[in-house]
Short mmCIF file of C-alpha atoms in Angstrom, two decimals:
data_model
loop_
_atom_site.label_atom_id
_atom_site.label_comp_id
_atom_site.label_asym_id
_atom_site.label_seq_id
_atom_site.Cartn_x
_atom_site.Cartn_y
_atom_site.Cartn_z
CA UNK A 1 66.26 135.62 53.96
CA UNK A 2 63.99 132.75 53.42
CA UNK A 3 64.73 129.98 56.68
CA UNK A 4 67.27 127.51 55.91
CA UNK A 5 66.01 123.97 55.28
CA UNK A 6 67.11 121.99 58.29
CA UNK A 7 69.55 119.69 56.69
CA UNK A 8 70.58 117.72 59.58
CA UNK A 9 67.09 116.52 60.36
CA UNK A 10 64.75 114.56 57.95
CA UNK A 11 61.44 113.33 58.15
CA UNK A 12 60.26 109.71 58.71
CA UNK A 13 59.56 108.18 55.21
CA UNK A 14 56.08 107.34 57.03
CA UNK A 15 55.87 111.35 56.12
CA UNK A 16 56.00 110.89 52.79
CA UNK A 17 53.89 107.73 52.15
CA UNK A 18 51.10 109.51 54.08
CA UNK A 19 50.24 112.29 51.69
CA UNK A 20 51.07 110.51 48.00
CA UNK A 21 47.89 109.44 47.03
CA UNK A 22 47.94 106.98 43.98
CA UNK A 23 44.45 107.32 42.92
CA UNK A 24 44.52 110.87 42.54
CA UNK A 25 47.59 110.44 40.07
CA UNK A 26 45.84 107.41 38.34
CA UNK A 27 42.80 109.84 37.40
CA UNK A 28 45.31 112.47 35.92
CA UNK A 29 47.10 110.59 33.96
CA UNK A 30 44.02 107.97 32.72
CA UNK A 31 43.31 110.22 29.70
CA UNK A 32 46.87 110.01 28.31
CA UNK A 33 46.94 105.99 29.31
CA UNK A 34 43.20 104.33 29.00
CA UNK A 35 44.47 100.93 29.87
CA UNK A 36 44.07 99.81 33.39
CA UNK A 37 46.93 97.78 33.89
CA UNK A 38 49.38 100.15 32.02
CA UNK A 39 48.15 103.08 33.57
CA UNK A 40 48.88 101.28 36.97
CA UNK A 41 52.37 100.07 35.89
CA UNK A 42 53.48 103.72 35.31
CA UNK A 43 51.95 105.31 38.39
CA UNK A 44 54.06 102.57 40.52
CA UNK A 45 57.01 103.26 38.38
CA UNK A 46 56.75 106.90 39.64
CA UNK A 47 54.86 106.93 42.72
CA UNK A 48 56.02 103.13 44.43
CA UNK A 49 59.66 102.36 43.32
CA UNK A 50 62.68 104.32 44.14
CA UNK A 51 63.57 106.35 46.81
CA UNK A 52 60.92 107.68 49.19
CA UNK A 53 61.47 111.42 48.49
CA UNK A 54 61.47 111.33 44.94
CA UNK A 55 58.12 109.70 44.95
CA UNK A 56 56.96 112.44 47.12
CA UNK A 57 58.55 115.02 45.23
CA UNK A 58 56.67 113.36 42.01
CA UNK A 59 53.63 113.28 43.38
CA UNK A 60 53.56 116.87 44.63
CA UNK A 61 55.22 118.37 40.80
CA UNK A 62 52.33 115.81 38.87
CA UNK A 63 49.43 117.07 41.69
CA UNK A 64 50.15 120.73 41.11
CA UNK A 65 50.58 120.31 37.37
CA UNK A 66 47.00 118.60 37.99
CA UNK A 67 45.78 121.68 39.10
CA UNK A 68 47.03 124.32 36.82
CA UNK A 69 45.30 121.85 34.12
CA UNK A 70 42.33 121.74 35.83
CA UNK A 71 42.00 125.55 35.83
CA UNK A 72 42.84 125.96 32.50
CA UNK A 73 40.70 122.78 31.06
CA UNK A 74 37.56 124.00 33.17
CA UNK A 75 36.86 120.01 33.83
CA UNK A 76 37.06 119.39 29.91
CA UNK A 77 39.58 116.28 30.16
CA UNK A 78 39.05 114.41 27.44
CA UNK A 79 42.26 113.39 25.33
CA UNK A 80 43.65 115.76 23.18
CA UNK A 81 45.67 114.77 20.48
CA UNK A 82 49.42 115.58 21.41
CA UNK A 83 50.33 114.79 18.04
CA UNK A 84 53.98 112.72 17.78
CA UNK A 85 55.74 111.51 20.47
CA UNK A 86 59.04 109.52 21.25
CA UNK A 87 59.45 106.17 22.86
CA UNK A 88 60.69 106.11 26.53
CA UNK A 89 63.15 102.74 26.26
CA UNK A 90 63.14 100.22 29.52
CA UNK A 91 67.06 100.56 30.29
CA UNK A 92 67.90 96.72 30.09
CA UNK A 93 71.24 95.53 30.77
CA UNK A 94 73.67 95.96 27.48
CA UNK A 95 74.13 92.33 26.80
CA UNK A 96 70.20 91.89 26.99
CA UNK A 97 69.64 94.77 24.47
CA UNK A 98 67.32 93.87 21.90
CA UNK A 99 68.11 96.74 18.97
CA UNK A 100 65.24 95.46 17.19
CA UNK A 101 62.51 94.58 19.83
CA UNK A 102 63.19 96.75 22.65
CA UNK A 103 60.87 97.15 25.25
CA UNK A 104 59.50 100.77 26.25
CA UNK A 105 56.93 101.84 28.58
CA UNK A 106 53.29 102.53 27.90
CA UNK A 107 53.69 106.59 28.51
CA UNK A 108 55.61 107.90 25.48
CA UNK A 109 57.10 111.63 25.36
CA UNK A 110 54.89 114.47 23.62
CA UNK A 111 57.05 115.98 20.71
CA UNK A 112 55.29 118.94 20.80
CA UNK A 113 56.97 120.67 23.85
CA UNK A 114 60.16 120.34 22.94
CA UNK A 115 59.76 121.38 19.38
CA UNK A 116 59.10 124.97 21.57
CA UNK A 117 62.58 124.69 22.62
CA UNK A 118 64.43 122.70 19.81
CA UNK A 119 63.80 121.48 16.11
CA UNK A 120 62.73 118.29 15.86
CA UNK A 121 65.74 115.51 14.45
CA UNK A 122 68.46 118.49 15.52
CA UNK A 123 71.03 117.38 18.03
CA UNK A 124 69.49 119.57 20.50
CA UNK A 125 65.94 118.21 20.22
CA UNK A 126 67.52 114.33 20.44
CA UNK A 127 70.12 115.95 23.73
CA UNK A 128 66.39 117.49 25.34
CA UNK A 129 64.66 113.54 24.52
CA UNK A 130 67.42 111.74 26.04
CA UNK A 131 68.12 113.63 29.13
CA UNK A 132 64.06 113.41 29.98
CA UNK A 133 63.84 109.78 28.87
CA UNK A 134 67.10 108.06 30.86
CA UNK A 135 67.78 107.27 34.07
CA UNK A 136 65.95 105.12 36.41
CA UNK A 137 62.05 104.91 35.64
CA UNK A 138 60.91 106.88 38.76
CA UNK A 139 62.79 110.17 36.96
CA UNK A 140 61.97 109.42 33.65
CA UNK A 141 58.78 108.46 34.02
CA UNK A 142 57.53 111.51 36.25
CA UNK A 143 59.58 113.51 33.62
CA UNK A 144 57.49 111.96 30.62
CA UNK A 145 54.31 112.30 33.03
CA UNK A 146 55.08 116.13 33.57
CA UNK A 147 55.91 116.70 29.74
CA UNK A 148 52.35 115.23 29.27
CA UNK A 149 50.79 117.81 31.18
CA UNK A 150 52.51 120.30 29.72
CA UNK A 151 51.58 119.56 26.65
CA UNK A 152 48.13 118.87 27.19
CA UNK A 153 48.10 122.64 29.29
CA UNK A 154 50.03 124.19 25.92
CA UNK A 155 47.82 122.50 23.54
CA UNK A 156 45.03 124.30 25.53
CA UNK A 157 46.06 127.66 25.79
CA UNK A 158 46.52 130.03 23.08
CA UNK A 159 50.03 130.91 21.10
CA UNK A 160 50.43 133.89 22.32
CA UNK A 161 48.52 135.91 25.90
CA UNK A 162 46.87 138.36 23.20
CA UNK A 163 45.15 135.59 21.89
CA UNK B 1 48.63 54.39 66.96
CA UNK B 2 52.03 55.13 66.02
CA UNK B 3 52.94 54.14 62.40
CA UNK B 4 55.82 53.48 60.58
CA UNK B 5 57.09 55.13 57.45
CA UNK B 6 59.69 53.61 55.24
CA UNK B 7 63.29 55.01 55.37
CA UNK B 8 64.83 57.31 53.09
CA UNK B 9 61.18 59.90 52.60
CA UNK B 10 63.20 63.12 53.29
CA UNK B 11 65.45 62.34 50.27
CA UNK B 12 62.77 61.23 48.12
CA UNK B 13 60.43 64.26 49.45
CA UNK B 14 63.07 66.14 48.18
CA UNK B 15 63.31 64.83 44.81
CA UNK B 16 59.76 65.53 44.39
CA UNK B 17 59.82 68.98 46.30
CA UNK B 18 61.80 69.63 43.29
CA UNK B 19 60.03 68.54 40.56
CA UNK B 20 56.39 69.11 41.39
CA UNK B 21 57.19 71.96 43.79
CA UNK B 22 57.09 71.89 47.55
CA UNK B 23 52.92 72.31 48.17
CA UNK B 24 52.37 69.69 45.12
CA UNK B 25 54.92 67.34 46.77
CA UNK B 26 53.11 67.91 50.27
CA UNK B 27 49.90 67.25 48.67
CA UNK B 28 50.96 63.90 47.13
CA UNK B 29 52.85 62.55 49.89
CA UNK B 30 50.02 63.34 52.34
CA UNK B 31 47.23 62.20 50.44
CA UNK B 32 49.24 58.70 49.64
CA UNK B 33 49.96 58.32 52.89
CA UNK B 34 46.29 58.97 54.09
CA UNK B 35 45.12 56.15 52.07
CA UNK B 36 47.04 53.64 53.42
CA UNK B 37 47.66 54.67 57.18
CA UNK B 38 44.81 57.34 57.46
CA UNK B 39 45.54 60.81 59.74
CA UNK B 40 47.49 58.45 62.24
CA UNK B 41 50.11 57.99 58.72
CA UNK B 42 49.54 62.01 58.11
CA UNK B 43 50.53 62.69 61.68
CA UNK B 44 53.46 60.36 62.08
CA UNK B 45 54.68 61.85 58.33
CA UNK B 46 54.25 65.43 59.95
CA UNK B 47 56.03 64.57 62.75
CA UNK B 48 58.55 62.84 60.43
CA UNK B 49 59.42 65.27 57.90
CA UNK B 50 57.30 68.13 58.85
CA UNK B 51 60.60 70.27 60.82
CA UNK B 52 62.45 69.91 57.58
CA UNK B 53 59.69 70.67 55.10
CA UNK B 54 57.27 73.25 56.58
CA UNK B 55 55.54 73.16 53.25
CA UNK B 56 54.90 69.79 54.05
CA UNK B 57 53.94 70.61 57.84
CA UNK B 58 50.92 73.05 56.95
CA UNK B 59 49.71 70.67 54.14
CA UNK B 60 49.51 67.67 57.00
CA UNK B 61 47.70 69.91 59.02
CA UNK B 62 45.17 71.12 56.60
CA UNK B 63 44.45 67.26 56.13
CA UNK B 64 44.04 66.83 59.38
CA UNK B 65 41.98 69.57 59.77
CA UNK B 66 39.93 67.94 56.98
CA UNK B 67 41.41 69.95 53.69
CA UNK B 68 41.39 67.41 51.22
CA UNK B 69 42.81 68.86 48.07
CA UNK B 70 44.87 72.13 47.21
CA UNK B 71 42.94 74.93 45.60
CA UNK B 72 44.51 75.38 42.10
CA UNK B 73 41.14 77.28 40.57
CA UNK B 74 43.52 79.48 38.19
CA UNK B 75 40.90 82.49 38.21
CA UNK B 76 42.30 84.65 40.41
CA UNK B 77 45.54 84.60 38.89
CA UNK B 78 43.99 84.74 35.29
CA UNK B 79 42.70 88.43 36.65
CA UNK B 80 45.93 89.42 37.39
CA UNK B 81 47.59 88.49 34.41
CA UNK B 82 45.05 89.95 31.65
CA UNK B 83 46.85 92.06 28.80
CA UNK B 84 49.86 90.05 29.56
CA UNK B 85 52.28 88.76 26.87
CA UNK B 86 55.32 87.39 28.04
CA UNK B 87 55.43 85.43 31.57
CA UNK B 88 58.53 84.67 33.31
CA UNK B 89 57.31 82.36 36.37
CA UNK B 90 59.57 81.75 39.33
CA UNK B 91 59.21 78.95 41.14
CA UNK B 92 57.40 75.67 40.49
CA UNK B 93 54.20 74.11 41.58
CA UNK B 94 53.18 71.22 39.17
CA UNK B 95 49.45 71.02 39.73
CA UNK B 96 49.12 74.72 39.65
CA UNK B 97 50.76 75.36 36.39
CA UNK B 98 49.15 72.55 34.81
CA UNK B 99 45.86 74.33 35.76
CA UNK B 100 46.40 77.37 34.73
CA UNK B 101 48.93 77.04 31.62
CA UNK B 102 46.27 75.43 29.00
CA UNK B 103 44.28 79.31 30.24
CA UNK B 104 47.44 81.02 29.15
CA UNK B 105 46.88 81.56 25.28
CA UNK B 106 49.05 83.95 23.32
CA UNK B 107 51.38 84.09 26.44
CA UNK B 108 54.74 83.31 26.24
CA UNK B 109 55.72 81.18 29.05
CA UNK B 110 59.18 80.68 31.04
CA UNK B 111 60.21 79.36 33.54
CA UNK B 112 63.49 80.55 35.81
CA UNK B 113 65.89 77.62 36.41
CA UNK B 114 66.82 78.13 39.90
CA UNK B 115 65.83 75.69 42.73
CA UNK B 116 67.34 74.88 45.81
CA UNK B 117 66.51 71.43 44.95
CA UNK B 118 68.25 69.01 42.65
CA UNK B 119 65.81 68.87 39.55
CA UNK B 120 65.84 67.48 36.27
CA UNK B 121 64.98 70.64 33.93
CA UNK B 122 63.97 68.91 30.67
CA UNK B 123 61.97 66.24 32.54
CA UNK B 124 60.18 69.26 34.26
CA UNK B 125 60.01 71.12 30.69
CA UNK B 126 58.76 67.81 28.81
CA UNK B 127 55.67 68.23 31.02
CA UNK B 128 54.81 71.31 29.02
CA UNK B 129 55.00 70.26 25.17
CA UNK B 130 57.37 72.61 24.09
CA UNK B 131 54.87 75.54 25.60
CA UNK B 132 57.38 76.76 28.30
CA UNK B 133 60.92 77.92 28.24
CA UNK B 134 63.79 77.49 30.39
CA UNK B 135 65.74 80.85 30.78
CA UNK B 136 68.35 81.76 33.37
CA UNK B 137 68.72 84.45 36.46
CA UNK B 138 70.94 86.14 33.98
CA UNK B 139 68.93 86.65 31.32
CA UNK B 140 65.42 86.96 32.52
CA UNK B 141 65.54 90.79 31.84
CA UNK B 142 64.81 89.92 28.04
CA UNK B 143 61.93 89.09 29.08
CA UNK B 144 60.65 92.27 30.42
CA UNK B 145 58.27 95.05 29.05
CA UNK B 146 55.30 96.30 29.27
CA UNK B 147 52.88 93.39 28.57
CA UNK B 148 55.53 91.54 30.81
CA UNK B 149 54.83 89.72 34.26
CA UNK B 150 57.16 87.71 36.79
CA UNK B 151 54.49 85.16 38.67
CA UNK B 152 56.10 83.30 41.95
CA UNK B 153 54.03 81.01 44.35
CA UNK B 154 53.41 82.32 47.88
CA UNK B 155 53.13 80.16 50.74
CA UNK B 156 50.51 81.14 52.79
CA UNK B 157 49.91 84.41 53.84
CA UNK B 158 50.23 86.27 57.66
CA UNK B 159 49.59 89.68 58.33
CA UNK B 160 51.14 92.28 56.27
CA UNK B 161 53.74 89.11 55.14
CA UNK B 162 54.15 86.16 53.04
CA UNK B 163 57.11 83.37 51.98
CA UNK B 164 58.51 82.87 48.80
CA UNK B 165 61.13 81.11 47.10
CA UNK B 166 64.97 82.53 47.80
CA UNK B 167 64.90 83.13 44.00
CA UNK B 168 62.37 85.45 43.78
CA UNK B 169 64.51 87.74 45.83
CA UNK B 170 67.35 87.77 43.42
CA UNK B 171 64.68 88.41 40.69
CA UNK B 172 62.88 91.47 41.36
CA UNK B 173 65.69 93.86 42.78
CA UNK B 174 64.87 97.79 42.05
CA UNK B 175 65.84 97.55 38.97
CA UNK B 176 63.50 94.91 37.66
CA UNK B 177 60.57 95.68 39.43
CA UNK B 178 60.08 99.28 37.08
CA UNK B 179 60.63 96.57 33.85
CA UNK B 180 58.00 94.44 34.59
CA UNK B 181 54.78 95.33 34.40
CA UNK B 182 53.77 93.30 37.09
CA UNK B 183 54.77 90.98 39.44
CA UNK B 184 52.10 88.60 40.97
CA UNK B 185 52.13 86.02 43.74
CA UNK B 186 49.88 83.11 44.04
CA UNK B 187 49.39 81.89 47.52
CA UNK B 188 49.03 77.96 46.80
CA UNK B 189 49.15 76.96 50.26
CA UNK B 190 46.50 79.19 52.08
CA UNK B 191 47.70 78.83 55.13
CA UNK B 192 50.39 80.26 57.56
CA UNK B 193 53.00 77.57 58.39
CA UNK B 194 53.49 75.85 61.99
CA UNK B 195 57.14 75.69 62.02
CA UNK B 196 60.17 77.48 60.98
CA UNK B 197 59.50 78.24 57.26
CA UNK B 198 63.19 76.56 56.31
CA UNK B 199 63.71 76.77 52.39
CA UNK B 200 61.57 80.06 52.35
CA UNK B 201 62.28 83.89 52.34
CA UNK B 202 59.49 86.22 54.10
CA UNK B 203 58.75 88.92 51.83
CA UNK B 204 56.20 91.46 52.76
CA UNK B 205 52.89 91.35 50.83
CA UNK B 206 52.53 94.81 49.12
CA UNK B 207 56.03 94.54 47.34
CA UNK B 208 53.88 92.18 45.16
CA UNK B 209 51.53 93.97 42.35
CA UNK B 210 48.97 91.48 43.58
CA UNK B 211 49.09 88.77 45.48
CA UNK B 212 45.89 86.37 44.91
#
């Protein structure tokens, strides 16, 4: 039986801040978001809002996504089209929703994923975009982030392993 | 030399803490007070007013250190706004935004009303030409997005901290800070403060995107 996590004793948020390094999520995510300032506004979103551990726990699933890419994209990471996306809405307060002007953040979702799962404009495929795109900004963001990957990693390997 | 300063300069420092904001107020009192009583006027107005107004305090002592005029150079702060579209700016210092709002093209402008002072909102908004906004703590949020930044003033800066008006507290709680794309301070006093910093919150620098 693996150990059991000790639940009664946590580490010192000091911990956690120690090993998330922003820069190394700023360079994995600059091909999807060339602009300096936006690029920065997401990677705070995720890495420096919110609770401590799920910025650690962010950094740690968008690192090792990092790596698998890396492996697969042999140091190739230019941009690859990811083809349609969907917009990930800033959750404003109701009476300040703006139906026709609302704001969304600078990292949109790949379609492309999901479309493995769901087809597009079915109920399913709008359930999958919500549940990834609400919530406060440090889960929906590092969920967008993660889909990114992913789609960049399936857009790089082939349809099937005989391929 | 002791010298004496007319009655009622608290109330009417207040007024004007209001209206120009607290370092711009500092700034004019001081330097009309230097001209006709010299540092011996500076140091009885410190003395005065300077407990009740730290603002006030550290701009009397950067006088008398021989500071004679605040550093509103907008550069800095134009760095930190670039690919910005919509400004929300919290707090007021006159001289400051006069500098730096004729820089500000294509930018929406407003302006939070909230001041622990009594002020005079469309006096302060005539100042601007119709170029700034008034909008209130409730509905700042339509503001946001991603081309969106909340500016404050900072007043001076020590260590890993920094003061700031009470409002911009109520502003950027969790939830704004991930709608807002970022959220700049502009240190217009450049200099810690003597005395108790009365008026002012401490808010530790790195909660700001930049601080300049």
């Amino acid at each position: 039986m693996p150990p059991r996590p000790p639940h009664d004793r946590h580490l010192p948020s000091s911990a956690i801040s120690r090993f998330v390094d922003t820069a190394r999520i700023e360079a994995l995510l600059a091909p999807y978001l060339p602009a300096p300032q936006e690029r920065a506004f997401v990677v705070r979103c995720v890495l420096g809002e919110g609770p401590a551990h799920h910025r650690g726990a962010n950094y740690v699933l968008l690192s090792l996504l990092g790596l698998v890419l890396e492996r697969v994209a042999h140091g190739d990471r230019e941009a690859l089209d990811l083809g349609a996306s969907q917009e990930v809405p800033m959750r404003l307060p109701p009476h300040l929703a703006r139906p026709d002007d609302a704001p969304s953040y600078p990292l949109p979702l790949p379609s492309a994923p999901l479309e493995l799962l769901a087809r597009k404009g079915t109920r399913d495929f709008e359930a999958m975009v919500d549940c990834l795109t609400d919530g406060p900004p440090q889960h929906a963001l590092a969920n967008v982030a993660m889909v990114t990957l992913l789609a960049d990693l399936l857009a790089r390997l082939p349809e099937s392993p005989e391929e | 030399m002791s010298v004496e300063l007319p009655q009622g300069l608290a109330q009417a420092f207040s007024v004007a803490a209001g209206e120009l904001g607290m370092c711009c107020a500092a700034w004019l009192y001081v330097k009309d007070v230097a001209r006709f009583a010299g540092d011996a006027g500076v140091s009885g107005l410190r003395d005065a007013l300077g407990r009740s107004f730290p603002v006030l305090d550290a701009v009397a002592e950067k006088w008398l250190a021989g500071s004679r005029e605040p550093h509103t150079d907008p550069g800095a702060v134009l760095g930190a706004l670039a690919g910005t579209r919509q400004l929300v700016v919290v707090g007021l210092e006159s001289e400051f935004l006069d500098a730096l709002i004729p820089k500000l093209e294509g930018i929406r402008l407003a302006l939070l009303r909230s001041s622990p002072f009594e002020v005079d909102w469309e006096r302060v908004l005539s100042n601007y030409a119709g170029r700034v906004e008034l909008v209130e703590l409730e509905r700042f949020q339509s503001w946001a997005g991603p081309r969106s930044t909340l500016l404050t003033f900072a007043y001076g800066v020590h260590g890993a901290g920094t003061h700031v008006m009470p409002a911009w507290l109520r502003v950027t709680g969790d939830d704004v800070r991930t709608q807002f794309r970022s959220l700049v301070a502009w240190d217009v006093l450049r200099a810690p403060m003597f005395v108790y910093p009365r008026w002012l919150v401490e808010v530790d620098a790195a909660t700001f995107t930049e601080l300049v």
